[in-house]
């Protein structure tokens, strides 16, 4: 379920929504391309938003959070893209 702030972001198609959508589409490089001055990192908020969107639709799925292999594949392919706590957030269920 989306929070009020997340729903507002979906309606407005603002940057938090675009960041979450790029995670779902496995296209994080677009976020970095749109901001050439500073490398963007996936935050826990971005990941939470992406998971909330993922739970509402089946078109784009970035990882099955119940499947260790699926989560690890995503983590390995984006190991340099996580902000502090992002990797741990995704792996918390498996500890």
mmCIF file of the C-alpha atoms, coordinates in Angstrom:
data_MODEL
# 
_entry.id   MODEL 
# 
loop_
_atom_site.group_PDB 
_atom_site.id 
_atom_site.type_symbol 
_atom_site.label_atom_id 
_atom_site.label_alt_id 
_atom_site.label_comp_id 
_atom_site.label_asym_id 
_atom_site.label_entity_id 
_atom_site.label_seq_id 
_atom_site.pdbx_PDB_ins_code 
_atom_site.Cartn_x 
_atom_site.Cartn_y 
_atom_site.Cartn_z 
_atom_site.occupancy 
_atom_site.B_iso_or_equiv 
_atom_site.pdbx_formal_charge 
_atom_site.auth_seq_id 
_atom_site.auth_comp_id 
_atom_site.auth_asym_id 
_atom_site.auth_atom_id 
_atom_site.pdbx_PDB_model_num 
ATOM 1  C CA . UNK A 1 1  ? 0.000  0.000   0.000   1.00 0.00 ? 1  UNK A CA 1 
ATOM 2  C CA . UNK A 1 2  ? 1.237  3.457   -0.869  1.00 0.00 ? 2  UNK A CA 1 
ATOM 3  C CA . UNK A 1 3  ? 1.579  6.168   1.723   1.00 0.00 ? 3  UNK A CA 1 
ATOM 4  C CA . UNK A 1 4  ? -0.093 9.524   1.110   1.00 0.00 ? 4  UNK A CA 1 
ATOM 5  C CA . UNK A 1 5  ? 3.268  11.023  0.159   1.00 0.00 ? 5  UNK A CA 1 
ATOM 6  C CA . UNK A 1 6  ? 3.974  8.183   -2.290  1.00 0.00 ? 6  UNK A CA 1 
ATOM 7  C CA . UNK A 1 7  ? 0.525  8.481   -3.843  1.00 0.00 ? 7  UNK A CA 1 
ATOM 8  C CA . UNK A 1 8  ? 1.065  12.208  -4.298  1.00 0.00 ? 8  UNK A CA 1 
ATOM 9  C CA . UNK A 1 9  ? 4.404  11.448  -5.993  1.00 0.00 ? 9  UNK A CA 1 
ATOM 10 C CA . UNK A 1 10 ? 2.692  9.020   -8.387  1.00 0.00 ? 10 UNK A CA 1 
ATOM 11 C CA . UNK A 1 11 ? 0.033  11.561  -9.282  1.00 0.00 ? 11 UNK A CA 1 
ATOM 12 C CA . UNK A 1 12 ? 2.576  14.341  -9.771  1.00 0.00 ? 12 UNK A CA 1 
ATOM 13 C CA . UNK A 1 13 ? 5.119  12.054  -11.497 1.00 0.00 ? 13 UNK A CA 1 
ATOM 14 C CA . UNK A 1 14 ? 7.829  13.806  -9.480  1.00 0.00 ? 14 UNK A CA 1 
ATOM 15 C CA . UNK A 1 15 ? 11.435 12.816  -8.853  1.00 0.00 ? 15 UNK A CA 1 
ATOM 16 C CA . UNK A 1 16 ? 10.806 10.313  -6.020  1.00 0.00 ? 16 UNK A CA 1 
ATOM 17 C CA . UNK A 1 17 ? 8.388  8.496   -8.339  1.00 0.00 ? 17 UNK A CA 1 
ATOM 18 C CA . UNK A 1 18 ? 10.861 8.590   -11.237 1.00 0.00 ? 18 UNK A CA 1 
ATOM 19 C CA . UNK A 1 19 ? 13.603 7.191   -8.983  1.00 0.00 ? 19 UNK A CA 1 
ATOM 20 C CA . UNK A 1 20 ? 11.368 4.335   -7.798  1.00 0.00 ? 20 UNK A CA 1 
ATOM 21 C CA . UNK A 1 21 ? 10.216 3.623   -11.337 1.00 0.00 ? 21 UNK A CA 1 
ATOM 22 C CA . UNK A 1 22 ? 13.787 3.468   -12.604 1.00 0.00 ? 22 UNK A CA 1 
ATOM 23 C CA . UNK A 1 23 ? 14.507 0.842   -9.926  1.00 0.00 ? 23 UNK A CA 1 
ATOM 24 C CA . UNK A 1 24 ? 11.485 -1.161  -11.069 1.00 0.00 ? 24 UNK A CA 1 
ATOM 25 C CA . UNK A 1 25 ? 12.599 -0.947  -14.688 1.00 0.00 ? 25 UNK A CA 1 
ATOM 26 C CA . UNK A 1 26 ? 16.190 -1.780  -13.694 1.00 0.00 ? 26 UNK A CA 1 
ATOM 27 C CA . UNK A 1 27 ? 17.299 1.438   -15.376 1.00 0.00 ? 27 UNK A CA 1 
ATOM 28 C CA . UNK A 1 28 ? 19.116 3.328   -12.616 1.00 0.00 ? 28 UNK A CA 1 
ATOM 29 C CA . UNK A 1 29 ? 21.608 4.720   -15.136 1.00 0.00 ? 29 UNK A CA 1 
ATOM 30 C CA . UNK A 1 30 ? 18.886 7.083   -16.401 1.00 0.00 ? 30 UNK A CA 1 
ATOM 31 C CA . UNK A 1 31 ? 18.800 8.775   -12.998 1.00 0.00 ? 31 UNK A CA 1 
ATOM 32 C CA . UNK A 1 32 ? 22.561 9.306   -13.153 1.00 0.00 ? 32 UNK A CA 1 
ATOM 33 C CA . UNK A 1 33 ? 22.376 10.527  -16.754 1.00 0.00 ? 33 UNK A CA 1 
ATOM 34 C CA . UNK A 1 34 ? 19.799 13.138  -15.743 1.00 0.00 ? 34 UNK A CA 1 
ATOM 35 C CA . UNK A 1 35 ? 22.158 14.564  -13.119 1.00 0.00 ? 35 UNK A CA 1 
ATOM 36 C CA . UNK A 1 36 ? 25.687 14.602  -14.577 1.00 0.00 ? 36 UNK A CA 1 
ATOM 37 C CA . UNK A 1 37 ? 27.138 16.709  -11.759 1.00 0.00 ? 37 UNK A CA 1 
ATOM 38 C CA . UNK A 1 38 ? 26.711 14.134  -9.003  1.00 0.00 ? 38 UNK A CA 1 
ATOM 39 C CA . UNK A 1 39 ? 26.269 10.382  -8.967  1.00 0.00 ? 39 UNK A CA 1 
ATOM 40 C CA . UNK A 1 40 ? 22.909 9.394   -7.521  1.00 0.00 ? 40 UNK A CA 1 
ATOM 41 C CA . UNK A 1 41 ? 22.620 6.511   -5.075  1.00 0.00 ? 41 UNK A CA 1 
ATOM 42 C CA . UNK A 1 42 ? 19.588 4.343   -4.270  1.00 0.00 ? 42 UNK A CA 1 
ATOM 43 C CA . UNK A 1 43 ? 18.318 5.247   -0.839  1.00 0.00 ? 43 UNK A CA 1 
ATOM 44 C CA . UNK A 1 44 ? 16.173 3.169   1.488   1.00 0.00 ? 44 UNK A CA 1 
ATOM 45 C CA . UNK A 1 45 ? 13.277 5.530   0.659   1.00 0.00 ? 45 UNK A CA 1 
ATOM 46 C CA . UNK A 1 46 ? 13.746 4.831   -3.054  1.00 0.00 ? 46 UNK A CA 1 
ATOM 47 C CA . UNK A 1 47 ? 13.749 1.079   -2.424  1.00 0.00 ? 47 UNK A CA 1 
ATOM 48 C CA . UNK A 1 48 ? 10.705 1.232   -0.142  1.00 0.00 ? 48 UNK A CA 1 
ATOM 49 C CA . UNK A 1 49 ? 8.800  3.234   -2.738  1.00 0.00 ? 49 UNK A CA 1 
ATOM 50 C CA . UNK A 1 50 ? 9.817  0.807   -5.509  1.00 0.00 ? 50 UNK A CA 1 
ATOM 51 C CA . UNK A 1 51 ? 8.660  -2.151  -3.404  1.00 0.00 ? 51 UNK A CA 1 
ATOM 52 C CA . UNK A 1 52 ? 5.337  -0.429  -2.687  1.00 0.00 ? 52 UNK A CA 1 
ATOM 53 C CA . UNK A 1 53 ? 4.815  0.179   -6.403  1.00 0.00 ? 53 UNK A CA 1 
ATOM 54 C CA . UNK A 1 54 ? 5.904  -3.380  -7.197  1.00 0.00 ? 54 UNK A CA 1 
ATOM 55 C CA . UNK A 1 55 ? 3.268  -4.763  -4.838  1.00 0.00 ? 55 UNK A CA 1 
ATOM 56 C CA . UNK A 1 56 ? 0.557  -2.896  -6.787  1.00 0.00 ? 56 UNK A CA 1 
ATOM 57 C CA . UNK A 1 57 ? 1.486  -3.944  -10.308 1.00 0.00 ? 57 UNK A CA 1 
ATOM 58 C CA . UNK A 1 58 ? 3.133  -6.823  -12.145 1.00 0.00 ? 58 UNK A CA 1 
ATOM 59 C CA . UNK A 1 59 ? 4.458  -5.042  -15.220 1.00 0.00 ? 59 UNK A CA 1 
ATOM 60 C CA . UNK A 1 60 ? 7.856  -4.241  -13.702 1.00 0.00 ? 60 UNK A CA 1 
ATOM 61 C CA . UNK A 1 61 ? 9.461  -6.356  -10.990 1.00 0.00 ? 61 UNK A CA 1 
ATOM 62 C CA . UNK A 1 62 ? 13.012 -5.596  -9.888  1.00 0.00 ? 62 UNK A CA 1 
ATOM 63 C CA . UNK A 1 63 ? 13.404 -8.399  -7.334  1.00 0.00 ? 63 UNK A CA 1 
ATOM 64 C CA . UNK A 1 64 ? 11.352 -11.026 -5.571  1.00 0.00 ? 64 UNK A CA 1 
ATOM 65 C CA . UNK A 1 65 ? 11.962 -10.018 -1.963  1.00 0.00 ? 65 UNK A CA 1 
ATOM 66 C CA . UNK A 1 66 ? 11.074 -13.536 -0.790  1.00 0.00 ? 66 UNK A CA 1 
ATOM 67 C CA . UNK A 1 67 ? 13.751 -15.124 -2.979  1.00 0.00 ? 67 UNK A CA 1 
ATOM 68 C CA . UNK A 1 68 ? 17.354 -14.759 -1.806  1.00 0.00 ? 68 UNK A CA 1 
ATOM 69 C CA . UNK A 1 69 ? 18.790 -15.407 -5.272  1.00 0.00 ? 69 UNK A CA 1 
ATOM 70 C CA . UNK A 1 70 ? 16.602 -12.722 -6.826  1.00 0.00 ? 70 UNK A CA 1 
ATOM 71 C CA . UNK A 1 71 ? 17.586 -10.134 -4.213  1.00 0.00 ? 71 UNK A CA 1 
ATOM 72 C CA . UNK A 1 72 ? 21.272 -11.045 -4.446  1.00 0.00 ? 72 UNK A CA 1 
ATOM 73 C CA . UNK A 1 73 ? 21.201 -10.772 -8.253  1.00 0.00 ? 73 UNK A CA 1 
ATOM 74 C CA . UNK A 1 74 ? 19.818 -7.237  -7.916  1.00 0.00 ? 74 UNK A CA 1 
ATOM 75 C CA . UNK A 1 75 ? 22.320 -6.352  -5.174  1.00 0.00 ? 75 UNK A CA 1 
ATOM 76 C CA . UNK A 1 76 ? 25.263 -7.632  -7.213  1.00 0.00 ? 76 UNK A CA 1 
ATOM 77 C CA . UNK A 1 77 ? 24.203 -5.821  -10.359 1.00 0.00 ? 77 UNK A CA 1 
ATOM 78 C CA . UNK A 1 78 ? 23.853 -2.541  -8.411  1.00 0.00 ? 78 UNK A CA 1 
ATOM 79 C CA . UNK A 1 79 ? 26.493 -2.970  -5.725  1.00 0.00 ? 79 UNK A CA 1 
ATOM 80 C CA . UNK A 1 80 ? 27.955 0.500   -6.335  1.00 0.00 ? 80 UNK A CA 1 
ATOM 81 C CA . UNK A 1 81 ? 24.557 2.217   -6.598  1.00 0.00 ? 81 UNK A CA 1 
ATOM 82 C CA . UNK A 1 82 ? 23.388 1.873   -2.988  1.00 0.00 ? 82 UNK A CA 1 
ATOM 83 C CA . UNK A 1 83 ? 23.425 4.658   -0.433  1.00 0.00 ? 83 UNK A CA 1 
ATOM 84 C CA . UNK A 1 84 ? 24.107 3.773   3.170   1.00 0.00 ? 84 UNK A CA 1 
ATOM 85 C CA . UNK A 1 85 ? 21.678 1.127   4.389   1.00 0.00 ? 85 UNK A CA 1 
ATOM 86 C CA . UNK A 1 86 ? 20.198 0.265   0.993   1.00 0.00 ? 86 UNK A CA 1 
ATOM 87 C CA . UNK A 1 87 ? 21.854 -3.124  0.604   1.00 0.00 ? 87 UNK A CA 1 
ATOM 88 C CA . UNK A 1 88 ? 21.064 -4.015  4.208   1.00 0.00 ? 88 UNK A CA 1 
ATOM 89 C CA . UNK A 1 89 ? 17.429 -2.983  3.718   1.00 0.00 ? 89 UNK A CA 1 
ATOM 90 C CA . UNK A 1 90 ? 17.007 -5.462  0.880   1.00 0.00 ? 90 UNK A CA 1 
ATOM 91 C CA . UNK A 1 91 ? 18.819 -8.274  2.716   1.00 0.00 ? 91 UNK A CA 1 
ATOM 92 C CA . UNK A 1 92 ? 17.200 -7.759  6.136   1.00 0.00 ? 92 UNK A CA 1 
ATOM 93 C CA . UNK A 1 93 ? 14.687 -10.579 5.621   1.00 0.00 ? 93 UNK A CA 1 
ATOM 94 C CA . UNK A 1 94 ? 17.464 -13.145 5.121   1.00 0.00 ? 94 UNK A CA 1 
ATOM 95 C CA . UNK A 1 95 ? 19.490 -12.464 8.277   1.00 0.00 ? 95 UNK A CA 1 
# 
